[in-house]
Amino acid sequence: GNIQDYVFSYFHSFDDTLQQSTVFAVFPILVGTTTFMMWIGVLFMKYFHPTLQLIIGMITLIGSALISSLTTNFYVFMIFYGALQGIG
């Protein structure tokens, strides 16, 4: 299923000016940062062991998911869920 309706419903209760079309920007940001960071990750393989990269990525992924679940501002959620989760 798609959670964007639930995300909109949750953040709309805090911000009445939030439009549902704004919520749909989260997924493209997530895909864009994931794609870009895969390229950066390949470059980092010259300098860091793959296990270290995996550990850093998983900490970033889990941490951004936990922090984004605690936010009440949609734009903070977009940064932590959309951008940082793509980095992880």
Coordinates of N, CA, C and O in Angstrom, one line a residue:
G1 N 0.8 -1.2 0.0 CA 0.0 0.0 0.0 C 0.8 1.3 0.0 O 2.1 1.2 0.1
N2 N 0.2 2.4 -0.1 CA 0.8 3.6 -0.1 C 0.5 4.4 1.2 O -0.6 4.6 1.6
I3 N 1.6 4.9 1.9 CA 1.4 5.5 3.2 C 1.3 7.0 3.0 O 1.1 7.7 4.0
Q4 N 1.3 7.6 1.8 CA 1.3 9.0 1.7 C 0.0 9.6 2.2 O 0.0 10.7 2.7
D5 N -1.1 8.9 2.0 CA -2.4 9.4 2.6 C -2.3 9.5 4.1 O -2.8 10.5 4.7
Y6 N -1.7 8.6 4.7 CA -1.6 8.6 6.2 C -0.6 9.7 6.7 O -0.9 10.3 7.7
V7 N 0.5 9.8 5.9 CA 1.4 10.9 6.2 C 0.7 12.3 6.1 O 0.9 13.1 7.0
F8 N 0.0 12.4 5.1 CA -0.8 13.7 4.9 C -1.7 13.9 6.0 O -1.8 15.0 6.6
S9 N -2.5 12.9 6.4 CA -3.5 13.0 7.4 C -2.8 13.4 8.7 O -3.4 14.2 9.5
Y10 N -1.7 12.8 9.1 CA -1.0 13.0 10.3 C -0.5 14.5 10.4 O -0.8 15.2 11.3
F11 N 0.2 14.9 9.3 CA 0.8 16.2 9.4 C -0.2 17.3 9.1 O 0.0 18.5 9.5
H12 N -1.3 17.0 8.5 CA -2.4 18.0 8.3 C -3.1 18.4 9.6 O -3.6 19.5 9.7
S13 N -3.0 17.5 10.5 CA -3.6 17.8 11.8 C -2.8 18.8 12.6 O -3.3 19.5 13.5
F14 N -1.5 18.9 12.2 CA -0.6 20.0 12.8 C -0.5 21.2 12.0 O -0.3 22.3 12.5
D15 N -0.7 21.1 10.7 CA -0.6 22.3 9.8 C -1.7 22.2 8.7 O -1.7 21.4 7.8
D16 N -2.7 23.1 8.9 CA -3.9 23.1 8.0 C -3.5 23.6 6.6 O -4.3 23.3 5.7
T17 N -2.4 24.3 6.4 CA -2.0 24.8 5.1 C -1.3 23.8 4.2 O -1.1 24.0 3.1
L18 N -1.0 22.6 4.8 CA -0.3 21.6 4.0 C -1.2 21.0 2.9 O -2.4 20.6 3.2
Q19 N -0.7 20.9 1.7 CA -1.5 20.4 0.6 C -1.0 18.9 0.4 O 0.1 18.6 0.6
Q20 N -2.0 18.1 -0.1 CA -1.6 16.7 -0.3 C -0.6 16.6 -1.4 O 0.2 15.7 -1.4
S21 N -0.6 17.5 -2.4 CA 0.4 17.4 -3.5 C 1.8 17.6 -3.0 O 2.7 17.1 -3.6
T22 N 2.0 18.3 -1.9 CA 3.3 18.5 -1.3 C 3.8 17.2 -0.7 O 5.0 16.9 -0.8
V23 N 3.0 16.4 -0.2 CA 3.4 15.1 0.4 C 3.9 14.2 -0.6 O 4.9 13.4 -0.4
F24 N 3.5 14.3 -1.8 CA 4.0 13.4 -2.9 C 5.4 13.7 -3.3 O 6.0 13.0 -4.1
A25 N 6.0 14.8 -2.8 CA 7.4 15.1 -3.1 C 8.4 14.2 -2.3 O 9.5 14.2 -2.7
V26 N 7.9 13.6 -1.3 CA 8.8 12.8 -0.4 C 9.4 11.7 -1.1 O 10.6 11.4 -1.1
F27 N 8.6 10.9 -1.9 CA 9.2 9.7 -2.6 C 10.2 10.1 -3.6 O 11.2 9.4 -3.7
P28 N 10.0 11.1 -4.5 CA 11.0 11.4 -5.5 C 12.3 11.9 -4.8 O 13.4 11.6 -5.3
I29 N 12.2 12.6 -3.7 CA 13.4 13.0 -3.0 C 14.1 11.8 -2.4 O 15.4 11.7 -2.5
L30 N 13.4 10.8 -1.9 CA 14.0 9.6 -1.4 C 14.7 8.9 -2.5 O 15.9 8.4 -2.4
V31 N 14.1 8.7 -3.7 CA 14.7 8.0 -4.8 C 15.9 8.8 -5.3 O 16.9 8.2 -5.7
G32 N 15.8 10.1 -5.4 CA 16.9 10.9 -5.9 C 18.1 10.8 -5.0 O 19.3 10.6 -5.5
T33 N 17.9 10.9 -3.7 CA 19.1 10.9 -2.8 C 19.7 9.4 -2.8 O 20.9 9.3 -2.7
T34 N 18.8 8.4 -2.9 CA 19.3 7.1 -2.9 C 20.2 6.8 -4.1 O 21.3 6.3 -4.1
T35 N 19.7 7.3 -5.3 CA 20.5 7.1 -6.5 C 21.8 7.9 -6.5 O 22.8 7.3 -6.9
F36 N 21.8 9.1 -6.0 CA 23.0 9.9 -5.9 C 24.0 9.2 -4.9 O 25.2 9.2 -5.2
M37 N 23.5 8.8 -3.8 CA 24.4 8.2 -2.8 C 24.9 6.9 -3.1 O 26.0 6.5 -2.7
M38 N 24.3 6.1 -4.0 CA 24.8 4.9 -4.5 C 26.1 5.2 -5.3 O 27.1 4.5 -5.2
W39 N 26.1 6.2 -6.1 CA 27.2 6.6 -6.8 C 28.4 7.1 -5.9 O 29.5 6.7 -6.1
I40 N 28.0 7.8 -4.9 CA 29.0 8.3 -3.9 C 29.6 7.1 -3.1 O 30.8 7.0 -2.8
G41 N 28.7 6.1 -2.8 CA 29.2 4.9 -2.1 C 30.2 4.1 -2.9 O 31.1 3.6 -2.3
V42 N 30.1 4.1 -4.2 CA 31.0 3.4 -5.0 C 32.4 4.1 -4.9 O 33.4 3.5 -4.8
L43 N 32.4 5.4 -4.9 CA 33.6 6.2 -4.8 C 34.3 6.0 -3.4 O 35.5 5.9 -3.3
F44 N 33.4 5.9 -2.4 CA 33.9 5.7 -1.0 C 34.6 4.3 -0.8 O 35.3 4.1 0.1
M45 N 34.3 3.3 -1.7 CA 34.8 2.0 -1.5 C 36.3 2.0 -1.7 O 37.0 1.1 -1.2
K46 N 36.9 3.0 -2.3 CA 38.4 3.1 -2.4 C 39.0 3.5 -1.0 O 40.1 3.2 -0.8
Y47 N 38.2 4.1 -0.2 CA 38.8 4.7 1.1 C 38.3 3.9 2.3 O 38.9 4.0 3.3
F48 N 37.1 3.3 2.3 CA 36.5 2.7 3.4 C 36.1 1.2 3.1 O 35.8 0.9 2.0
H49 N 36.3 0.4 4.1 CA 35.9 -1.0 4.0 C 34.4 -1.1 3.8 O 33.6 -0.3 4.4
P50 N 33.9 -2.0 2.9 CA 32.5 -2.1 2.7 C 31.7 -2.4 4.0 O 30.5 -2.0 4.1
T51 N 32.2 -3.1 4.9 CA 31.5 -3.4 6.2 C 31.3 -2.1 7.0 O 30.2 -1.9 7.5
L52 N 32.3 -1.2 7.0 CA 32.1 0.1 7.6 C 31.1 0.9 6.9 O 30.2 1.6 7.6
Q53 N 31.1 0.9 5.6 CA 30.0 1.6 4.8 C 28.6 1.0 5.2 O 27.7 1.8 5.3
L54 N 28.5 -0.3 5.3 CA 27.2 -0.9 5.6 C 26.8 -0.5 7.0 O 25.6 -0.1 7.2
I55 N 27.7 -0.4 8.0 CA 27.3 -0.1 9.3 C 26.9 1.4 9.4 O 25.8 1.7 10.0
I56 N 27.6 2.3 8.7 CA 27.2 3.7 8.7 C 25.9 3.9 8.0 O 25.0 4.6 8.5
G57 N 25.7 3.2 6.9 CA 24.4 3.3 6.2 C 23.2 2.8 7.0 O 22.2 3.4 7.0
M58 N 23.4 1.7 7.7 CA 22.3 1.2 8.5 C 22.0 2.0 9.7 O 20.8 2.2 10.1
I59 N 23.0 2.6 10.3 CA 22.8 3.5 11.4 C 22.0 4.8 10.9 O 21.1 5.2 11.6
T60 N 22.5 5.3 9.8 CA 21.8 6.4 9.2 C 20.3 6.1 8.8 O 19.4 6.9 9.1
L61 N 20.1 5.0 8.3 CA 18.8 4.5 7.8 C 17.8 4.4 9.0 O 16.7 4.9 9.1
I62 N 18.3 3.7 10.0 CA 17.4 3.4 11.2 C 17.3 4.7 12.0 O 16.1 5.0 12.5
G63 N 18.3 5.5 12.2 CA 18.2 6.7 12.9 C 17.3 7.7 12.2 O 16.5 8.4 12.9
S64 N 17.3 7.8 10.9 CA 16.5 8.8 10.2 C 15.0 8.3 10.3 O 14.1 9.1 10.4
A65 N 14.8 7.0 10.3 CA 13.4 6.5 10.4 C 12.8 6.8 11.8 O 11.7 7.2 11.9
L66 N 13.7 6.6 12.8 CA 13.2 6.9 14.2 C 13.0 8.4 14.4 O 12.0 8.8 15.0
I67 N 13.9 9.2 13.9 CA 13.7 10.7 14.1 C 12.5 11.2 13.3 O 11.7 12.0 13.9
S68 N 12.3 10.7 12.1 CA 11.2 11.1 11.3 C 9.9 10.7 11.9 O 8.8 11.4 11.7
S69 N 9.8 9.6 12.7 CA 8.6 9.2 13.3 C 8.2 10.1 14.5 O 7.1 10.1 14.9
L70 N 9.2 10.9 15.0 CA 8.9 11.7 16.1 C 8.6 13.2 15.8 O 8.2 14.0 16.6
T71 N 8.7 13.5 14.5 CA 8.5 14.9 14.1 C 7.0 15.3 14.0 O 6.1 14.4 13.7
T72 N 6.7 16.6 14.2 CA 5.4 17.1 14.0 C 5.3 18.1 12.9 O 4.3 18.7 12.6
N73 N 6.5 18.4 12.3 CA 6.6 19.4 11.2 C 6.9 18.6 9.9 O 7.8 17.8 9.8
F74 N 6.1 18.8 8.9 CA 6.2 18.0 7.6 C 7.6 18.2 7.0 O 8.2 17.3 6.5
Y75 N 8.1 19.4 7.0 CA 9.3 19.7 6.3 C 10.5 19.1 7.0 O 11.5 18.7 6.4
V76 N 10.5 19.0 8.3 CA 11.5 18.3 9.1 C 11.4 16.8 8.7 O 12.4 16.1 8.5
F77 N 10.2 16.3 8.6 CA 9.9 14.9 8.2 C 10.5 14.6 6.8 O 11.2 13.6 6.6
M78 N 10.3 15.6 5.9 CA 10.8 15.4 4.6 C 12.3 15.3 4.5 O 12.9 14.6 3.8
I79 N 13.0 16.1 5.4 CA 14.5 16.1 5.5 C 14.9 14.7 6.0 O 15.8 14.1 5.4
F80 N 14.4 14.3 7.1 CA 14.8 13.1 7.8 C 14.4 11.8 7.0 O 15.2 10.9 6.9
Y81 N 13.2 11.8 6.5 CA 12.7 10.6 5.8 C 13.1 10.6 4.4 O 13.6 9.6 3.8
G82 N 12.9 11.7 3.7 CA 13.2 11.8 2.3 C 14.7 11.8 2.0 O 15.2 11.1 1.1
A83 N 15.4 12.7 2.6 CA 16.8 12.9 2.3 C 17.8 12.0 3.1 O 18.6 11.2 2.4
L84 N 17.7 11.9 4.4 CA 18.6 11.1 5.1 C 18.4 9.6 5.0 O 19.3 8.9 5.0
Q85 N 17.2 9.2 4.8 CA 16.9 7.8 4.6 C 17.5 7.4 3.2 O 18.0 6.2 3.1
G86 N 17.5 8.3 2.3 CA 18.1 8.0 1.0 C 19.6 7.8 1.1 O 20.3 7.1 0.4
I87 N 20.2 8.6 2.0 CA 21.7 8.5 2.2 C 22.0 7.2 2.9 O 23.0 6.5 2.6
G88 N 21.1 6.7 3.8 CA 21.4 5.4 4.5 C 21.1 4.3 3.6 O 21.7 3.2 3.7

